[in-house]
Amino acid sequence: AFPAVSTGIYGYPVDRAARVAIPAAVAAAEAAEHVSRVVFVLFSDADLAAFRAAASELELEHGD
């Protein structure tokens, strides 16, 4: 599970973080032998919307 690091008090834009974090997590999961699920732990509905939008841009499925 991953938090949206630096998007809180440090002010890194959530939409930009999502577009970096999601492909990096997918690549790491694909390279790992025993990883079948990646979970992002997000602070708000707005953060969730940003991560869903990024996943949609990358044509990835997401859970609720």
PDB file of C-alpha atoms in Angstrom:
ATOM      1  CA  ALA A   1       0.000   0.000   0.000  1.00  0.00           C
ATOM      2  CA  PHE A   2       1.264   3.477  -0.863  1.00  0.00           C
ATOM      3  CA  PRO A   3       0.238   6.930   0.363  1.00  0.00           C
ATOM      4  CA  ALA A   4       0.251   9.911  -1.981  1.00  0.00           C
ATOM      5  CA  VAL A   5       3.626  11.062  -0.642  1.00  0.00           C
ATOM      6  CA  SER A   6       4.344  14.824  -0.536  1.00  0.00           C
ATOM      7  CA  THR A   7       0.869  15.813  -1.739  1.00  0.00           C
ATOM      8  CA  GLY A   8      -0.219  17.072   1.661  1.00  0.00           C
ATOM      9  CA  ILE A   9       1.775  19.670   3.552  1.00  0.00           C
ATOM     10  CA  TYR A  10       4.511  19.766   0.882  1.00  0.00           C
ATOM     11  CA  GLY A  11       1.952  20.700  -1.761  1.00  0.00           C
ATOM     12  CA  TYR A  12       2.992  18.440  -4.640  1.00  0.00           C
ATOM     13  CA  PRO A  13       0.005  18.366  -7.033  1.00  0.00           C
ATOM     14  CA  VAL A  14      -2.030  15.184  -6.565  1.00  0.00           C
ATOM     15  CA  ASP A  15      -2.777  14.792 -10.276  1.00  0.00           C
ATOM     16  CA  ARG A  16       0.937  14.905 -11.098  1.00  0.00           C
ATOM     17  CA  ALA A  17       1.750  12.520  -8.255  1.00  0.00           C
ATOM     18  CA  ALA A  18      -0.833  10.047  -9.529  1.00  0.00           C
ATOM     19  CA  ARG A  19       0.592  10.126 -13.072  1.00  0.00           C
ATOM     20  CA  VAL A  20       4.023   9.275 -11.623  1.00  0.00           C
ATOM     21  CA  ALA A  21       3.013   6.864  -8.848  1.00  0.00           C
ATOM     22  CA  ILE A  22       0.651   4.633 -10.785  1.00  0.00           C
ATOM     23  CA  PRO A  23       3.010   3.628 -13.619  1.00  0.00           C
ATOM     24  CA  ALA A  24       5.865   3.201 -11.125  1.00  0.00           C
ATOM     25  CA  ALA A  25       3.743   0.943  -8.918  1.00  0.00           C
ATOM     26  CA  VAL A  26       2.537  -1.077 -11.915  1.00  0.00           C
ATOM     27  CA  ALA A  27       6.101  -1.549 -13.156  1.00  0.00           C
ATOM     28  CA  ALA A  28       7.295  -2.604  -9.709  1.00  0.00           C
ATOM     29  CA  ALA A  29       4.393  -5.035  -9.288  1.00  0.00           C
ATOM     30  CA  GLU A  30       5.007  -6.562 -12.700  1.00  0.00           C
ATOM     31  CA  ALA A  31       8.697  -7.010 -11.870  1.00  0.00           C
ATOM     32  CA  ALA A  32       7.957  -8.584  -8.484  1.00  0.00           C
ATOM     33  CA  GLU A  33       7.309 -12.285  -8.341  1.00  0.00           C
ATOM     34  CA  HIS A  34       4.645 -12.277  -5.624  1.00  0.00           C
ATOM     35  CA  VAL A  35       2.767  -8.982  -5.976  1.00  0.00           C
ATOM     36  CA  SER A  36      -0.778  -9.315  -7.282  1.00  0.00           C
ATOM     37  CA  ARG A  37      -2.372  -6.134  -5.921  1.00  0.00           C
ATOM     38  CA  VAL A  38      -1.272  -2.557  -5.319  1.00  0.00           C
ATOM     39  CA  VAL A  39      -3.301  -0.300  -3.007  1.00  0.00           C
ATOM     40  CA  PHE A  40      -3.042   3.480  -2.859  1.00  0.00           C
ATOM     41  CA  VAL A  41      -4.093   4.998   0.470  1.00  0.00           C
ATOM     42  CA  LEU A  42      -5.558   8.426  -0.223  1.00  0.00           C
ATOM     43  CA  PHE A  43      -6.700  11.272   2.008  1.00  0.00           C
ATOM     44  CA  SER A  44      -9.813  12.531   0.260  1.00  0.00           C
ATOM     45  CA  ASP A  45     -12.391  11.961  -2.439  1.00  0.00           C
ATOM     46  CA  ALA A  46     -10.576  14.582  -4.525  1.00  0.00           C
ATOM     47  CA  ASP A  47      -7.348  12.576  -4.267  1.00  0.00           C
ATOM     48  CA  LEU A  48      -9.240   9.434  -5.237  1.00  0.00           C
ATOM     49  CA  ALA A  49     -10.700  11.239  -8.250  1.00  0.00           C
ATOM     50  CA  ALA A  50      -7.216  12.329  -9.343  1.00  0.00           C
ATOM     51  CA  PHE A  51      -5.863   8.780  -9.067  1.00  0.00           C
ATOM     52  CA  ARG A  52      -8.886   7.377 -10.907  1.00  0.00           C
ATOM     53  CA  ALA A  53      -8.410   9.926 -13.685  1.00  0.00           C
ATOM     54  CA  ALA A  54      -4.733   9.006 -13.979  1.00  0.00           C
ATOM     55  CA  ALA A  55      -5.594   5.294 -14.043  1.00  0.00           C
ATOM     56  CA  SER A  56      -8.171   5.958 -16.748  1.00  0.00           C
ATOM     57  CA  GLU A  57      -5.597   7.855 -18.799  1.00  0.00           C
ATOM     58  CA  LEU A  58      -3.352   4.813 -18.501  1.00  0.00           C
ATOM     59  CA  GLU A  59      -6.296   2.484 -19.240  1.00  0.00           C
ATOM     60  CA  LEU A  60      -5.923   0.668 -15.919  1.00  0.00           C
ATOM     61  CA  GLU A  61      -8.716  -0.844 -13.882  1.00  0.00           C
ATOM     62  CA  HIS A  62      -9.314   0.402 -10.367  1.00  0.00           C
ATOM     63  CA  GLY A  63     -11.236  -0.867  -7.368  1.00  0.00           C
ATOM     64  CA  ASP A  64     -13.315   1.015  -4.863  1.00  0.00           C
TER      65      ASP A  64
END
